Amino acid sequence: MAVAMELRCWGGGWGLPSVHTESLIVLAYAKFSGAKVTVSPIDWTWKTLTATVPELLCADSAVQEPTHILSFLRKQRFNADHELTARQGADTMAYIALLEEKLRPALLHTFWVDAENYANLTRPWFASHSPFPLNFFVPSRHANTALSRILLTKGEAPLHRISEVEGKIYSDAKECLNLLSYRLGSANYFFGNLPTSLDAFVFGFVAPLYKASLPSSPLQSHLKQLDNLTRFCDTILTVYFSSDHPCKISCPPPLVQETMDANLQKLTQLVNKESNLIEKMDDNLRSSPQHKPHRPDLKHSLANEKSSTPA
């Protein structure tokens, strides 16, 4: 009997199963590998501040960060990378490192530092999904963390202020998107007819930029000119998330808001907690047992999709 697994993550919005890049990565990989995961959104709970998401709970184990969670799922025989060659495994690591170095800083700036986007999209969404009084605190905390991370990774001499860094991070991001588009070509996925962990990472990074209604984003405009990347996102949403809702995997009834008074101390306990950089893919990329991976029935899924489409 399979062990029950619960995934805690930010909920859906903007036509996506989650608005959170790391959560999207794990949700997509769970779909690709056939892992049976119960999704528990942290929206409306005190975990909007105290939880490190995504977090996978399985028996006595609690696993955080996408790379660790994907490695854990592989050890449970949910391995979307089972058919990759050694060269493709190396390419996967290289492209994930590229996403982290070139695209993440621009995404952080787009959603959390750009004043217009933050005021009109990002802050209202996260505030509306956090309980009082955290709705006043959570968005600004994320924004400060994003700014610090950009300056920490990109604010090298002579670029010390965010206004001096902007040009470089957006130039790097456009270059990254161009490379991804070139590598994808006319294929549906990066390595053949079935998606792998690289597809999950690219989807997690690119889909929010593609789907969010950003009032100001030259980077989004650039992405929408790369038709194969936008088609890539649409294909995954159609095939694996046809309901555009994270509970498609398996979701319990909405959580009741926890008692606030019992958690007030949590406001100060984690204020100074820094966000860790996502680690590069570890040595377990191809270390799972040699069993045929659990795969969702794509033909059956596509047949249902066609039969449900009105004439």
PDB file of C-alpha atoms in Angstrom:
ATOM      1  CA  MET A   1       0.000   0.000   0.000  1.00  0.00           C
ATOM      2  CA  ALA A   2       1.378   3.384  -1.015  1.00  0.00           C
ATOM      3  CA  VAL A   3       2.303   5.761   1.779  1.00  0.00           C
ATOM      4  CA  ALA A   4       0.154   8.897   1.857  1.00  0.00           C
ATOM      5  CA  MET A   5       1.980  12.087   0.870  1.00  0.00           C
ATOM      6  CA  GLU A   6       0.853  15.645   1.611  1.00  0.00           C
ATOM      7  CA  LEU A   7       2.232  18.720  -0.163  1.00  0.00           C
ATOM      8  CA  ARG A   8       1.945  22.107   1.509  1.00  0.00           C
ATOM      9  CA  CYS A   9       2.228  24.995  -0.918  1.00  0.00           C
ATOM     10  CA  TRP A  10       0.807  28.347  -1.976  1.00  0.00           C
ATOM     11  CA  GLY A  11      -2.547  28.070  -3.718  1.00  0.00           C
ATOM     12  CA  GLY A  12      -3.548  28.781  -7.271  1.00  0.00           C
ATOM     13  CA  GLY A  13      -4.259  31.974  -9.163  1.00  0.00           C
ATOM     14  CA  TRP A  14      -3.714  33.644 -12.550  1.00  0.00           C
ATOM     15  CA  GLY A  15      -4.907  30.440 -14.251  1.00  0.00           C
ATOM     16  CA  LEU A  16      -2.150  28.387 -12.580  1.00  0.00           C
ATOM     17  CA  PRO A  17      -2.309  25.599  -9.976  1.00  0.00           C
ATOM     18  CA  SER A  18       0.008  27.724  -7.820  1.00  0.00           C
ATOM     19  CA  VAL A  19       1.408  31.230  -8.171  1.00  0.00           C
ATOM     20  CA  HIS A  20       4.611  30.171  -6.415  1.00  0.00           C
ATOM     21  CA  THR A  21       7.524  29.020  -8.591  1.00  0.00           C
ATOM     22  CA  GLU A  22       8.864  26.360  -6.204  1.00  0.00           C
ATOM     23  CA  SER A  23       5.375  24.999  -5.560  1.00  0.00           C
ATOM     24  CA  LEU A  24       4.692  24.828  -9.302  1.00  0.00           C
ATOM     25  CA  ILE A  25       7.870  22.830  -9.857  1.00  0.00           C
ATOM     26  CA  VAL A  26       6.855  20.155  -7.347  1.00  0.00           C
ATOM     27  CA  LEU A  27       3.218  20.077  -8.471  1.00  0.00           C
ATOM     28  CA  ALA A  28       4.292  19.581 -12.086  1.00  0.00           C
ATOM     29  CA  TYR A  29       6.822  16.876 -11.245  1.00  0.00           C
ATOM     30  CA  ALA A  30       4.247  15.014  -9.152  1.00  0.00           C
ATOM     31  CA  LYS A  31       1.949  15.007 -12.170  1.00  0.00           C
ATOM     32  CA  PHE A  32       4.706  13.942 -14.570  1.00  0.00           C
ATOM     33  CA  SER A  33       5.856  11.043 -12.370  1.00  0.00           C
ATOM     34  CA  GLY A  34       2.403   9.859 -11.331  1.00  0.00           C
ATOM     35  CA  ALA A  35       2.960  10.522  -7.621  1.00  0.00           C
ATOM     36  CA  LYS A  36      -0.241  10.542  -5.592  1.00  0.00           C
ATOM     37  CA  VAL A  37       0.004  13.737  -3.584  1.00  0.00           C
ATOM     38  CA  THR A  38      -2.611  15.444  -1.461  1.00  0.00           C
ATOM     39  CA  VAL A  39      -2.273  19.212  -1.823  1.00  0.00           C
ATOM     40  CA  SER A  40      -2.815  21.424   1.222  1.00  0.00           C
ATOM     41  CA  PRO A  41      -2.693  25.138   0.331  1.00  0.00           C
ATOM     42  CA  ILE A  42      -1.361  27.322   3.123  1.00  0.00           C
ATOM     43  CA  ASP A  43      -3.642  30.193   2.044  1.00  0.00           C
ATOM     44  CA  TRP A  44      -5.681  31.773   4.850  1.00  0.00           C
ATOM     45  CA  THR A  45      -3.605  30.132   7.595  1.00  0.00           C
ATOM     46  CA  TRP A  46      -0.780  31.255   9.837  1.00  0.00           C
ATOM     47  CA  LYS A  47       1.494  29.033   7.770  1.00  0.00           C
ATOM     48  CA  THR A  48       1.649  31.885   5.232  1.00  0.00           C
ATOM     49  CA  LEU A  49       4.349  33.217   7.549  1.00  0.00           C
ATOM     50  CA  THR A  50       5.656  30.219   9.450  1.00  0.00           C
ATOM     51  CA  ALA A  51       5.814  27.493   6.788  1.00  0.00           C
ATOM     52  CA  THR A  52       8.667  26.847   4.405  1.00  0.00           C
ATOM     53  CA  VAL A  53       6.955  25.904   1.179  1.00  0.00           C
ATOM     54  CA  PRO A  54       6.769  23.704  -0.685  1.00  0.00           C
ATOM     55  CA  GLU A  55       6.984  21.016   1.993  1.00  0.00           C
ATOM     56  CA  LEU A  56       6.272  17.343   1.385  1.00  0.00           C
ATOM     57  CA  LEU A  57       5.049  15.302   4.367  1.00  0.00           C
ATOM     58  CA  CYS A  58       5.309  11.518   4.147  1.00  0.00           C
ATOM     59  CA  ALA A  59       5.001   9.349   7.267  1.00  0.00           C
ATOM     60  CA  ASP A  60       7.661  10.735   9.633  1.00  0.00           C
ATOM     61  CA  SER A  61       9.523  12.630   6.913  1.00  0.00           C
ATOM     62  CA  ALA A  62       9.214  16.338   6.110  1.00  0.00           C
ATOM     63  CA  VAL A  63      11.077  17.375   2.963  1.00  0.00           C
ATOM     64  CA  GLN A  64      11.543  20.966   1.799  1.00  0.00           C
ATOM     65  CA  GLU A  65      12.875  22.647  -1.357  1.00  0.00           C
ATOM     66  CA  PRO A  66      12.136  21.335  -4.865  1.00  0.00           C
ATOM     67  CA  THR A  67      15.450  19.542  -5.452  1.00  0.00           C
ATOM     68  CA  HIS A  68      15.140  17.610  -2.182  1.00  0.00           C
ATOM     69  CA  ILE A  69      11.480  16.821  -2.752  1.00  0.00           C
ATOM     70  CA  LEU A  70      12.126  15.543  -6.279  1.00  0.00           C
ATOM     71  CA  SER A  71      14.964  13.352  -4.992  1.00  0.00           C
ATOM     72  CA  PHE A  72      12.654  11.980  -2.300  1.00  0.00           C
ATOM     73  CA  LEU A  73       9.962  11.164  -4.873  1.00  0.00           C
ATOM     74  CA  ARG A  74      12.504   9.349  -7.045  1.00  0.00           C
ATOM     75  CA  LYS A  75      13.432   7.152  -4.089  1.00  0.00           C
ATOM     76  CA  GLN A  76       9.732   6.325  -3.789  1.00  0.00           C
ATOM     77  CA  ARG A  77       9.886   5.105  -7.419  1.00  0.00           C
ATOM     78  CA  PHE A  78       8.208   8.199  -8.843  1.00  0.00           C
ATOM     79  CA  ASN A  79      10.888   9.059 -11.347  1.00  0.00           C
ATOM     80  CA  ALA A  80      10.117  11.179 -14.389  1.00  0.00           C
ATOM     81  CA  ASP A  81      13.827  11.086 -15.347  1.00  0.00           C
ATOM     82  CA  HIS A  82      14.052   7.305 -15.600  1.00  0.00           C
ATOM     83  CA  GLU A  83      14.662   7.238 -19.341  1.00  0.00           C
ATOM     84  CA  LEU A  84      17.214  10.071 -19.511  1.00  0.00           C
ATOM     85  CA  THR A  85      20.724   9.347 -20.760  1.00  0.00           C
ATOM     86  CA  ALA A  86      23.796  10.486 -18.845  1.00  0.00           C
ATOM     87  CA  ARG A  87      24.186  13.389 -21.270  1.00  0.00           C
ATOM     88  CA  GLN A  88      20.570  14.453 -20.789  1.00  0.00           C
ATOM     89  CA  GLY A  89      21.012  14.245 -17.015  1.00  0.00           C
ATOM     90  CA  ALA A  90      24.012  16.577 -17.267  1.00  0.00           C
ATOM     91  CA  ASP A  91      22.025  18.938 -19.503  1.00  0.00           C
ATOM     92  CA  THR A  92      19.235  18.968 -16.926  1.00  0.00           C
ATOM     93  CA  MET A  93      21.621  20.119 -14.198  1.00  0.00           C
ATOM     94  CA  ALA A  94      23.114  22.774 -16.469  1.00  0.00           C
ATOM     95  CA  TYR A  95      19.765  24.252 -17.502  1.00  0.00           C
ATOM     96  CA  ILE A  96      18.456  24.311 -13.926  1.00  0.00           C
ATOM     97  CA  ALA A  97      21.607  26.183 -12.895  1.00  0.00           C
ATOM     98  CA  LEU A  98      20.975  28.579 -15.795  1.00  0.00           C
ATOM     99  CA  LEU A  99      17.417  29.228 -14.575  1.00  0.00           C
ATOM    100  CA  GLU A 100      18.666  29.990 -11.085  1.00  0.00           C
ATOM    101  CA  GLU A 101      21.445  32.295 -12.196  1.00  0.00           C
ATOM    102  CA  LYS A 102      19.859  34.115 -15.124  1.00  0.00           C
ATOM    103  CA  LEU A 103      16.071  34.025 -14.793  1.00  0.00           C
ATOM    104  CA  ARG A 104      15.292  33.985 -11.069  1.00  0.00           C
ATOM    105  CA  PRO A 105      16.693  37.472 -10.284  1.00  0.00           C
ATOM    106  CA  ALA A 106      14.540  39.001 -13.038  1.00  0.00           C
ATOM    107  CA  LEU A 107      11.427  37.177 -11.789  1.00  0.00           C
ATOM    108  CA  LEU A 108      12.054  38.382  -8.242  1.00  0.00           C
ATOM    109  CA  HIS A 109      12.415  41.930  -9.517  1.00  0.00           C
ATOM    110  CA  THR A 110       9.357  41.692 -11.778  1.00  0.00           C
ATOM    111  CA  PHE A 111       6.977  40.469  -9.088  1.00  0.00           C
ATOM    112  CA  TRP A 112       8.426  41.889  -5.868  1.00  0.00           C
ATOM    113  CA  VAL A 113      10.614  44.915  -6.600  1.00  0.00           C
ATOM    114  CA  ASP A 114       8.965  46.619  -9.575  1.00  0.00           C
ATOM    115  CA  ALA A 115       6.729  49.159  -7.822  1.00  0.00           C
ATOM    116  CA  GLU A 116       3.813  49.017 -10.259  1.00  0.00           C
ATOM    117  CA  ASN A 117       3.644  45.234 -10.411  1.00  0.00           C
ATOM    118  CA  TYR A 118       4.006  44.893  -6.655  1.00  0.00           C
ATOM    119  CA  ALA A 119       1.314  47.450  -5.850  1.00  0.00           C
ATOM    120  CA  ASN A 120      -1.238  46.250  -8.404  1.00  0.00           C
ATOM    121  CA  LEU A 121      -0.713  42.482  -8.572  1.00  0.00           C
ATOM    122  CA  THR A 122       1.705  40.785  -6.192  1.00  0.00           C
ATOM    123  CA  ARG A 123       0.916  42.520  -2.929  1.00  0.00           C
ATOM    124  CA  PRO A 124      -2.899  42.374  -3.335  1.00  0.00           C
ATOM    125  CA  TRP A 125      -2.798  38.649  -4.151  1.00  0.00           C
ATOM    126  CA  PHE A 126      -0.630  37.598  -1.214  1.00  0.00           C
ATOM    127  CA  ALA A 127      -2.388  39.976   1.181  1.00  0.00           C
ATOM    128  CA  SER A 128      -5.786  38.579   0.176  1.00  0.00           C
ATOM    129  CA  HIS A 129      -4.558  35.026   0.859  1.00  0.00           C
ATOM    130  CA  SER A 130      -3.092  35.750   4.302  1.00  0.00           C
ATOM    131  CA  PRO A 131      -5.083  36.102   7.554  1.00  0.00           C
ATOM    132  CA  PHE A 132      -5.233  39.314   9.526  1.00  0.00           C
ATOM    133  CA  PRO A 133      -2.832  40.738  10.685  1.00  0.00           C
ATOM    134  CA  LEU A 134      -0.378  38.821   8.503  1.00  0.00           C
ATOM    135  CA  ASN A 135      -1.910  40.364   5.388  1.00  0.00           C
ATOM    136  CA  PHE A 136      -0.075  43.579   6.315  1.00  0.00           C
ATOM    137  CA  PHE A 137       3.208  41.814   6.927  1.00  0.00           C
ATOM    138  CA  VAL A 138       3.664  38.829   4.574  1.00  0.00           C
ATOM    139  CA  PRO A 139       3.912  40.729   1.244  1.00  0.00           C
ATOM    140  CA  SER A 140       6.444  43.265   2.520  1.00  0.00           C
ATOM    141  CA  ARG A 141       8.517  40.487   4.076  1.00  0.00           C
ATOM    142  CA  HIS A 142       8.660  38.637   0.748  1.00  0.00           C
ATOM    143  CA  ALA A 143       9.513  41.878  -1.060  1.00  0.00           C
ATOM    144  CA  ASN A 144      12.392  42.660   1.299  1.00  0.00           C
ATOM    145  CA  THR A 145      13.706  39.123   0.962  1.00  0.00           C
ATOM    146  CA  ALA A 146      13.557  39.358  -2.851  1.00  0.00           C
ATOM    147  CA  LEU A 147      15.418  42.669  -2.919  1.00  0.00           C
ATOM    148  CA  SER A 148      18.101  41.362  -0.571  1.00  0.00           C
ATOM    149  CA  ARG A 149      18.544  38.243  -2.658  1.00  0.00           C
ATOM    150  CA  ILE A 150      18.941  40.203  -5.894  1.00  0.00           C
ATOM    151  CA  LEU A 151      21.569  42.493  -4.386  1.00  0.00           C
ATOM    152  CA  LEU A 152      23.336  39.554  -2.755  1.00  0.00           C
ATOM    153  CA  THR A 153      23.651  37.598  -6.003  1.00  0.00           C
ATOM    154  CA  LYS A 154      23.892  40.406  -8.570  1.00  0.00           C
ATOM    155  CA  GLY A 155      24.995  43.524  -6.675  1.00  0.00           C
ATOM    156  CA  GLU A 156      28.684  43.095  -7.403  1.00  0.00           C
ATOM    157  CA  ALA A 157      31.012  46.057  -7.866  1.00  0.00           C
ATOM    158  CA  PRO A 158      30.451  48.480  -9.475  1.00  0.00           C
ATOM    159  CA  LEU A 159      26.706  47.628  -9.329  1.00  0.00           C
ATOM    160  CA  HIS A 160      25.593  48.208  -5.749  1.00  0.00           C
ATOM    161  CA  ARG A 161      22.087  49.667  -6.068  1.00  0.00           C
ATOM    162  CA  ILE A 162      19.010  48.020  -7.477  1.00  0.00           C
ATOM    163  CA  SER A 163      18.641  50.700 -10.166  1.00  0.00           C
ATOM    164  CA  GLU A 164      22.129  49.823 -11.419  1.00  0.00           C
ATOM    165  CA  VAL A 165      21.409  46.094 -11.420  1.00  0.00           C
ATOM    166  CA  GLU A 166      18.099  46.167 -13.311  1.00  0.00           C
ATOM    167  CA  GLY A 167      19.577  46.415 -16.790  1.00  0.00           C
ATOM    168  CA  LYS A 168      21.895  43.455 -16.294  1.00  0.00           C
ATOM    169  CA  ILE A 169      19.352  41.096 -14.741  1.00  0.00           C
ATOM    170  CA  TYR A 170      16.773  41.711 -17.478  1.00  0.00           C
ATOM    171  CA  SER A 171      19.376  41.282 -20.193  1.00  0.00           C
ATOM    172  CA  ASP A 172      20.447  37.979 -18.620  1.00  0.00           C
ATOM    173  CA  ALA A 173      16.819  36.854 -18.319  1.00  0.00           C
ATOM    174  CA  LYS A 174      16.045  37.519 -21.979  1.00  0.00           C
ATOM    175  CA  GLU A 175      19.164  35.610 -22.964  1.00  0.00           C
ATOM    176  CA  CYS A 176      18.033  32.695 -20.771  1.00  0.00           C
ATOM    177  CA  LEU A 177      14.562  32.639 -22.343  1.00  0.00           C
ATOM    178  CA  ASN A 178      16.099  32.702 -25.814  1.00  0.00           C
ATOM    179  CA  LEU A 179      18.334  29.728 -24.962  1.00  0.00           C
ATOM    180  CA  LEU A 180      15.392  27.767 -23.571  1.00  0.00           C
ATOM    181  CA  SER A 181      13.352  28.532 -26.671  1.00  0.00           C
ATOM    182  CA  TYR A 182      16.177  27.406 -28.934  1.00  0.00           C
ATOM    183  CA  ARG A 183      16.677  24.185 -26.955  1.00  0.00           C
ATOM    184  CA  LEU A 184      12.943  23.355 -26.954  1.00  0.00           C
ATOM    185  CA  GLY A 185      12.535  23.936 -30.665  1.00  0.00           C
ATOM    186  CA  SER A 186       9.303  22.499 -32.042  1.00  0.00           C
ATOM    187  CA  ALA A 187       9.040  19.694 -29.457  1.00  0.00           C
ATOM    188  CA  ASN A 188       6.396  19.558 -26.746  1.00  0.00           C
ATOM    189  CA  TYR A 189       8.971  18.806 -24.039  1.00  0.00           C
ATOM    190  CA  PHE A 190      12.718  19.187 -23.663  1.00  0.00           C
ATOM    191  CA  PHE A 191      13.631  15.474 -23.883  1.00  0.00           C
ATOM    192  CA  GLY A 192      11.250  13.635 -26.141  1.00  0.00           C
ATOM    193  CA  ASN A 193       7.547  12.920 -25.840  1.00  0.00           C
ATOM    194  CA  LEU A 194       7.288  12.824 -22.055  1.00  0.00           C
ATOM    195  CA  PRO A 195       8.112  15.599 -19.551  1.00  0.00           C
ATOM    196  CA  THR A 196      10.974  15.298 -17.067  1.00  0.00           C
ATOM    197  CA  SER A 197      12.297  17.270 -14.100  1.00  0.00           C
ATOM    198  CA  LEU A 198      13.725  19.894 -16.456  1.00  0.00           C
ATOM    199  CA  ASP A 199      10.245  20.505 -17.865  1.00  0.00           C
ATOM    200  CA  ALA A 200       8.959  20.878 -14.299  1.00  0.00           C
ATOM    201  CA  PHE A 201      11.602  23.496 -13.462  1.00  0.00           C
ATOM    202  CA  VAL A 202      11.116  25.456 -16.686  1.00  0.00           C
ATOM    203  CA  PHE A 203       7.346  25.392 -16.200  1.00  0.00           C
ATOM    204  CA  GLY A 204       7.686  26.602 -12.612  1.00  0.00           C
ATOM    205  CA  PHE A 205       9.871  29.533 -13.655  1.00  0.00           C
ATOM    206  CA  VAL A 206       8.177  30.535 -16.905  1.00  0.00           C
ATOM    207  CA  ALA A 207       4.454  29.937 -16.313  1.00  0.00           C
ATOM    208  CA  PRO A 208       3.916  32.702 -13.688  1.00  0.00           C
ATOM    209  CA  LEU A 209       5.623  35.219 -15.962  1.00  0.00           C
ATOM    210  CA  TYR A 210       3.445  34.066 -18.856  1.00  0.00           C
ATOM    211  CA  LYS A 211       0.099  33.963 -17.047  1.00  0.00           C
ATOM    212  CA  ALA A 212       0.221  36.859 -14.573  1.00  0.00           C
ATOM    213  CA  SER A 213      -1.617  40.059 -15.548  1.00  0.00           C
ATOM    214  CA  LEU A 214       1.411  42.281 -15.061  1.00  0.00           C
ATOM    215  CA  PRO A 215       0.786  45.995 -15.656  1.00  0.00           C
ATOM    216  CA  SER A 216       4.466  46.564 -16.399  1.00  0.00           C
ATOM    217  CA  SER A 217       6.797  43.887 -17.762  1.00  0.00           C
ATOM    218  CA  PRO A 218       9.057  44.101 -20.820  1.00  0.00           C
ATOM    219  CA  LEU A 219      10.246  40.603 -19.897  1.00  0.00           C
ATOM    220  CA  GLN A 220       6.722  39.234 -20.197  1.00  0.00           C
ATOM    221  CA  SER A 221       6.389  40.901 -23.585  1.00  0.00           C
ATOM    222  CA  HIS A 222       9.629  39.243 -24.672  1.00  0.00           C
ATOM    223  CA  LEU A 223       8.411  35.839 -23.458  1.00  0.00           C
ATOM    224  CA  LYS A 224       5.153  36.129 -25.393  1.00  0.00           C
ATOM    225  CA  GLN A 225       7.165  36.547 -28.580  1.00  0.00           C
ATOM    226  CA  LEU A 226       8.669  33.077 -28.004  1.00  0.00           C
ATOM    227  CA  ASP A 227       5.703  31.038 -29.202  1.00  0.00           C
ATOM    228  CA  ASN A 228       7.169  27.636 -28.404  1.00  0.00           C
ATOM    229  CA  LEU A 229       7.710  28.506 -24.711  1.00  0.00           C
ATOM    230  CA  THR A 230       4.169  29.808 -24.291  1.00  0.00           C
ATOM    231  CA  ARG A 231       2.857  26.717 -26.114  1.00  0.00           C
ATOM    232  CA  PHE A 232       4.956  24.583 -23.775  1.00  0.00           C
ATOM    233  CA  CYS A 233       3.201  26.125 -20.747  1.00  0.00           C
ATOM    234  CA  ASP A 234      -0.233  25.767 -22.342  1.00  0.00           C
ATOM    235  CA  THR A 235       0.437  22.096 -23.161  1.00  0.00           C
ATOM    236  CA  ILE A 236       1.335  21.239 -19.560  1.00  0.00           C
ATOM    237  CA  LEU A 237      -1.663  23.127 -18.205  1.00  0.00           C
ATOM    238  CA  THR A 238      -3.996  21.367 -20.655  1.00  0.00           C
ATOM    239  CA  VAL A 239      -2.647  17.834 -20.286  1.00  0.00           C
ATOM    240  CA  TYR A 240      -1.831  17.785 -16.568  1.00  0.00           C
ATOM    241  CA  PHE A 241      -3.840  20.610 -14.976  1.00  0.00           C
ATOM    242  CA  SER A 242      -6.950  20.727 -17.115  1.00  0.00           C
ATOM    243  CA  SER A 243      -9.058  22.100 -14.242  1.00  0.00           C
ATOM    244  CA  ASP A 244      -6.546  24.925 -13.618  1.00  0.00           C
ATOM    245  CA  HIS A 245      -6.753  24.089  -9.935  1.00  0.00           C
ATOM    246  CA  PRO A 246      -4.168  22.518  -7.583  1.00  0.00           C
ATOM    247  CA  CYS A 247      -6.789  20.230  -6.034  1.00  0.00           C
ATOM    248  CA  LYS A 248      -6.832  18.248  -9.286  1.00  0.00           C
ATOM    249  CA  ILE A 249      -4.132  16.095  -7.677  1.00  0.00           C
ATOM    250  CA  SER A 250      -6.048  15.470  -4.469  1.00  0.00           C
ATOM    251  CA  CYS A 251      -7.104  18.130  -2.066  1.00  0.00           C
ATOM    252  CA  PRO A 252      -8.828  18.019   1.318  1.00  0.00           C
ATOM    253  CA  PRO A 253     -11.564  20.469   2.323  1.00  0.00           C
ATOM    254  CA  PRO A 254     -10.326  24.040   2.931  1.00  0.00           C
ATOM    255  CA  LEU A 255      -8.429  24.451   6.148  1.00  0.00           C
ATOM    256  CA  VAL A 256     -10.098  26.284   8.983  1.00  0.00           C
ATOM    257  CA  GLN A 257      -8.188  29.389   9.974  1.00  0.00           C
ATOM    258  CA  GLU A 258      -6.077  28.577  13.025  1.00  0.00           C
ATOM    259  CA  THR A 259      -6.557  30.419  16.274  1.00  0.00           C
ATOM    260  CA  MET A 260      -4.542  33.615  16.043  1.00  0.00           C
ATOM    261  CA  ASP A 261      -3.837  34.208  19.701  1.00  0.00           C
ATOM    262  CA  ALA A 262      -2.023  30.883  20.024  1.00  0.00           C
ATOM    263  CA  ASN A 263       0.329  31.831  17.205  1.00  0.00           C
ATOM    264  CA  LEU A 264       1.131  35.494  17.824  1.00  0.00           C
ATOM    265  CA  GLN A 265       4.676  34.699  18.909  1.00  0.00           C
ATOM    266  CA  LYS A 266       5.360  33.244  15.486  1.00  0.00           C
ATOM    267  CA  LEU A 267       5.320  36.745  14.019  1.00  0.00           C
ATOM    268  CA  THR A 268       8.627  37.571  15.673  1.00  0.00           C
ATOM    269  CA  GLN A 269      10.238  34.144  15.712  1.00  0.00           C
ATOM    270  CA  LEU A 270      10.848  33.956  11.960  1.00  0.00           C
ATOM    271  CA  VAL A 271      11.076  37.612  10.890  1.00  0.00           C
ATOM    272  CA  ASN A 272      14.834  37.398  10.305  1.00  0.00           C
ATOM    273  CA  LYS A 273      14.787  33.991   8.684  1.00  0.00           C
ATOM    274  CA  GLU A 274      16.578  34.254   5.343  1.00  0.00           C
ATOM    275  CA  SER A 275      15.446  32.527   2.172  1.00  0.00           C
ATOM    276  CA  ASN A 276      17.924  29.876   1.079  1.00  0.00           C
ATOM    277  CA  LEU A 277      19.080  29.617  -2.528  1.00  0.00           C
ATOM    278  CA  ILE A 278      17.699  26.526  -4.229  1.00  0.00           C
ATOM    279  CA  GLU A 279      20.502  23.977  -4.415  1.00  0.00           C
ATOM    280  CA  LYS A 280      21.624  22.574  -7.707  1.00  0.00           C
ATOM    281  CA  MET A 281      20.405  19.122  -8.653  1.00  0.00           C
ATOM    282  CA  ASP A 282      22.116  16.643  -6.316  1.00  0.00           C
ATOM    283  CA  ASP A 283      23.911  13.436  -7.099  1.00  0.00           C
ATOM    284  CA  ASN A 284      20.697  11.451  -6.851  1.00  0.00           C
ATOM    285  CA  LEU A 285      19.344  12.606 -10.212  1.00  0.00           C
ATOM    286  CA  ARG A 286      19.663   9.109 -11.610  1.00  0.00           C
ATOM    287  CA  SER A 287      20.101   7.076  -8.435  1.00  0.00           C
ATOM    288  CA  SER A 288      16.530   5.782  -8.100  1.00  0.00           C
ATOM    289  CA  PRO A 289      15.864   2.026  -8.298  1.00  0.00           C
ATOM    290  CA  GLN A 290      15.679   0.693 -11.812  1.00  0.00           C
ATOM    291  CA  HIS A 291      11.942   0.151 -12.027  1.00  0.00           C
ATOM    292  CA  LYS A 292       9.540   1.293 -14.638  1.00  0.00           C
ATOM    293  CA  PRO A 293       8.376   4.714 -13.416  1.00  0.00           C
ATOM    294  CA  HIS A 294       4.776   5.426 -12.579  1.00  0.00           C
ATOM    295  CA  ARG A 295       3.426   7.352 -15.543  1.00  0.00           C
ATOM    296  CA  PRO A 296       0.009   8.945 -15.935  1.00  0.00           C
ATOM    297  CA  ASP A 297      -1.998   7.557 -18.874  1.00  0.00           C
ATOM    298  CA  LEU A 298      -1.529  10.408 -21.338  1.00  0.00           C
ATOM    299  CA  LYS A 299      -3.696   8.820 -24.049  1.00  0.00           C
ATOM    300  CA  HIS A 300      -6.538   8.370 -21.606  1.00  0.00           C
ATOM    301  CA  SER A 301      -6.083  11.933 -20.318  1.00  0.00           C
ATOM    302  CA  LEU A 302      -6.058  13.388 -23.811  1.00  0.00           C
ATOM    303  CA  ALA A 303      -9.070  11.285 -24.828  1.00  0.00           C
ATOM    304  CA  ASN A 304     -11.026  12.621 -21.870  1.00  0.00           C
ATOM    305  CA  GLU A 305      -9.926  16.144 -22.747  1.00  0.00           C
ATOM    306  CA  LYS A 306     -11.216  15.759 -26.317  1.00  0.00           C
ATOM    307  CA  SER A 307     -14.476  14.148 -25.249  1.00  0.00           C
ATOM    308  CA  SER A 308     -15.144  16.991 -22.803  1.00  0.00           C
ATOM    309  CA  THR A 309     -14.514  19.674 -25.424  1.00  0.00           C
ATOM    310  CA  PRO A 310     -17.800  21.093 -26.760  1.00  0.00           C
ATOM    311  CA  ALA A 311     -18.398  20.715 -30.495  1.00  0.00           C
TER     312      ALA A 311
END
